[in-house]
């Protein structure tokens, strides 16, 4: 995906957006992008930038801005995917920061929608407190 977007080093997300995106950050430092160019797989793909949205509204704005600039947006959790799905040439959305909560828990239905950055251990501890489990893959 070609893009004419040029991002300065350590550009705040607000500089990427046509409007202001509060709180989030978009970084383009070479060392950071290099760290996000690999995962637990054989591939290496250098991203354009790494984004750290702070909440769903901040993420929606990031999504709109990447779409308007024809940049791919790749969600990344722990980077443990074995097939390269955490890698991309556009903007990497690191959801491990502020977006780490259990949205609600319905013990009767045995369901619990979660934010995309929740850690598996955090989720399993919550399940145990409620007398529930969470199976592996």
Short mmCIF file of C-alpha atoms in Angstrom, two decimals:
data_model
loop_
_atom_site.label_atom_id
_atom_site.label_comp_id
_atom_site.label_asym_id
_atom_site.label_seq_id
_atom_site.Cartn_x
_atom_site.Cartn_y
_atom_site.Cartn_z
CA UNK A 1 0.00 0.00 0.00
CA UNK A 2 1.66 3.17 -1.17
CA UNK A 3 1.31 6.27 0.95
CA UNK A 4 2.60 9.79 0.62
CA UNK A 5 2.47 10.18 4.39
CA UNK A 6 5.77 11.29 5.90
CA UNK A 7 5.94 11.00 9.66
CA UNK A 8 8.51 12.85 11.76
CA UNK A 9 10.37 10.87 14.42
CA UNK A 10 8.31 10.40 17.57
CA UNK A 11 5.31 12.15 16.00
CA UNK A 12 2.37 12.34 18.36
CA UNK A 13 -0.76 10.77 16.98
CA UNK A 14 -2.34 14.25 16.83
CA UNK A 15 0.15 15.21 14.09
CA UNK A 16 -1.01 12.28 11.97
CA UNK A 17 -4.67 13.18 12.29
CA UNK A 18 -6.44 15.98 10.47
CA UNK A 19 -7.97 16.80 13.86
CA UNK A 20 -6.65 16.25 17.35
CA UNK A 21 -6.46 12.73 18.77
CA UNK A 22 -6.18 13.14 22.55
CA UNK A 23 -3.76 11.04 24.60
CA UNK A 24 -2.63 8.52 21.96
CA UNK A 25 0.84 8.38 20.48
CA UNK A 26 2.23 7.32 17.15
CA UNK A 27 5.97 6.72 17.09
CA UNK A 28 8.23 6.22 14.11
CA UNK A 29 11.69 5.84 15.67
CA UNK A 30 13.72 3.30 13.72
CA UNK A 31 14.63 1.25 16.83
CA UNK A 32 10.99 0.97 17.87
CA UNK A 33 9.81 0.01 14.39
CA UNK A 34 12.60 -2.58 14.20
CA UNK A 35 11.44 -4.10 17.51
CA UNK A 36 7.92 -4.41 16.10
CA UNK A 37 9.16 -5.89 12.80
CA UNK A 38 9.46 -9.38 14.29
CA UNK A 39 7.33 -11.77 16.35
CA UNK A 40 7.46 -15.45 17.27
CA UNK A 41 7.65 -16.40 13.60
CA UNK A 42 10.19 -16.53 10.77
CA UNK A 43 9.11 -13.26 9.15
CA UNK A 44 10.41 -9.71 9.47
CA UNK A 45 8.23 -6.86 8.21
CA UNK A 46 9.16 -3.23 9.00
CA UNK A 47 6.13 -1.12 9.98
CA UNK A 48 5.73 2.56 9.12
CA UNK A 49 4.83 3.44 12.71
CA UNK A 50 3.63 2.05 16.03
CA UNK A 51 0.46 3.43 17.64
CA UNK A 52 -0.61 3.33 21.28
CA UNK A 53 -4.29 4.35 21.40
CA UNK A 54 -5.65 4.98 24.89
CA UNK A 55 -9.29 3.93 24.44
CA UNK A 56 -11.88 2.87 21.86
CA UNK A 57 -12.56 6.44 20.69
CA UNK A 58 -8.84 7.05 20.23
CA UNK A 59 -8.58 3.78 18.29
CA UNK A 60 -11.52 4.74 16.02
CA UNK A 61 -9.78 8.00 15.15
CA UNK A 62 -6.56 6.12 14.41
CA UNK A 63 -8.48 3.72 12.18
CA UNK A 64 -10.11 6.58 10.26
CA UNK A 65 -6.77 8.30 9.75
CA UNK A 66 -4.97 5.18 8.54
CA UNK A 67 -7.81 4.38 6.12
CA UNK A 68 -7.79 7.93 4.75
CA UNK A 69 -4.04 7.58 4.07
CA UNK A 70 -4.30 4.08 2.59
CA UNK A 71 -2.18 2.61 5.39
CA UNK A 72 -2.77 -0.87 6.78
CA UNK A 73 -3.53 -1.12 10.50
CA UNK A 74 -2.33 -4.29 12.22
CA UNK A 75 -3.44 -5.12 15.77
CA UNK A 76 -0.75 -6.60 17.99
CA UNK A 77 -1.06 -8.26 21.35
CA UNK A 78 1.89 -10.12 22.81
CA UNK A 79 3.57 -10.73 19.45
CA UNK A 80 3.44 -14.48 20.02
CA UNK A 81 1.60 -15.37 16.81
CA UNK A 82 3.48 -18.05 14.90
CA UNK A 83 2.28 -17.18 11.39
CA UNK A 84 3.18 -13.48 11.13
CA UNK A 85 -0.28 -12.02 11.78
CA UNK A 86 1.18 -9.48 14.25
CA UNK A 87 3.37 -7.93 11.53
CA UNK A 88 2.57 -5.32 8.90
CA UNK A 89 4.03 -2.54 6.76
CA UNK A 90 1.52 0.11 7.85
CA UNK A 91 0.75 1.13 11.42
CA UNK A 92 1.03 -1.42 14.23
CA UNK A 93 -1.67 -0.91 16.87
CA UNK A 94 -0.18 -2.05 20.18
CA UNK A 95 -3.25 -2.84 22.24
CA UNK A 96 -1.36 -4.00 25.35
CA UNK A 97 -1.32 -0.54 26.94
CA UNK A 98 -4.49 1.15 28.09
CA UNK A 99 -6.96 -1.26 26.48
CA UNK A 100 -6.63 -4.17 28.96
CA UNK A 101 -9.91 -4.68 30.72
CA UNK A 102 -12.69 -7.21 31.04
CA UNK A 103 -15.70 -5.33 29.69
CA UNK A 104 -18.26 -7.47 31.51
CA UNK A 105 -18.62 -10.98 32.82
CA UNK A 106 -21.71 -13.14 32.44
CA UNK A 107 -21.17 -16.22 34.60
CA UNK A 108 -24.51 -17.78 33.59
CA UNK A 109 -23.68 -17.63 29.88
CA UNK A 110 -19.97 -18.26 30.61
CA UNK A 111 -18.96 -15.31 28.41
CA UNK A 112 -16.72 -12.33 29.01
CA UNK A 113 -16.06 -9.78 26.26
CA UNK A 114 -12.64 -8.22 26.76
CA UNK A 115 -10.65 -5.28 25.42
CA UNK A 116 -8.02 -6.32 22.86
CA UNK A 117 -5.00 -5.77 25.09
CA UNK A 118 -5.92 -7.97 28.04
CA UNK A 119 -3.22 -10.40 29.11
CA UNK A 120 -4.13 -14.08 29.21
CA UNK A 121 -2.90 -14.43 32.81
CA UNK A 122 -5.04 -11.48 33.93
CA UNK A 123 -8.09 -13.05 32.26
CA UNK A 124 -7.44 -16.51 33.74
CA UNK A 125 -7.07 -15.05 37.26
CA UNK A 126 -10.42 -13.32 36.88
CA UNK A 127 -12.02 -16.55 35.65
CA UNK A 128 -10.63 -18.50 38.64
CA UNK A 129 -12.05 -15.93 41.10
CA UNK A 130 -15.47 -16.58 39.56
CA UNK A 131 -15.09 -20.38 39.65
CA UNK A 132 -14.68 -20.56 35.86
CA UNK A 133 -11.87 -21.70 33.61
CA UNK A 134 -10.49 -20.80 30.22
CA UNK A 135 -9.30 -23.59 27.92
CA UNK A 136 -6.16 -23.39 25.79
CA UNK A 137 -6.12 -23.28 22.00
#
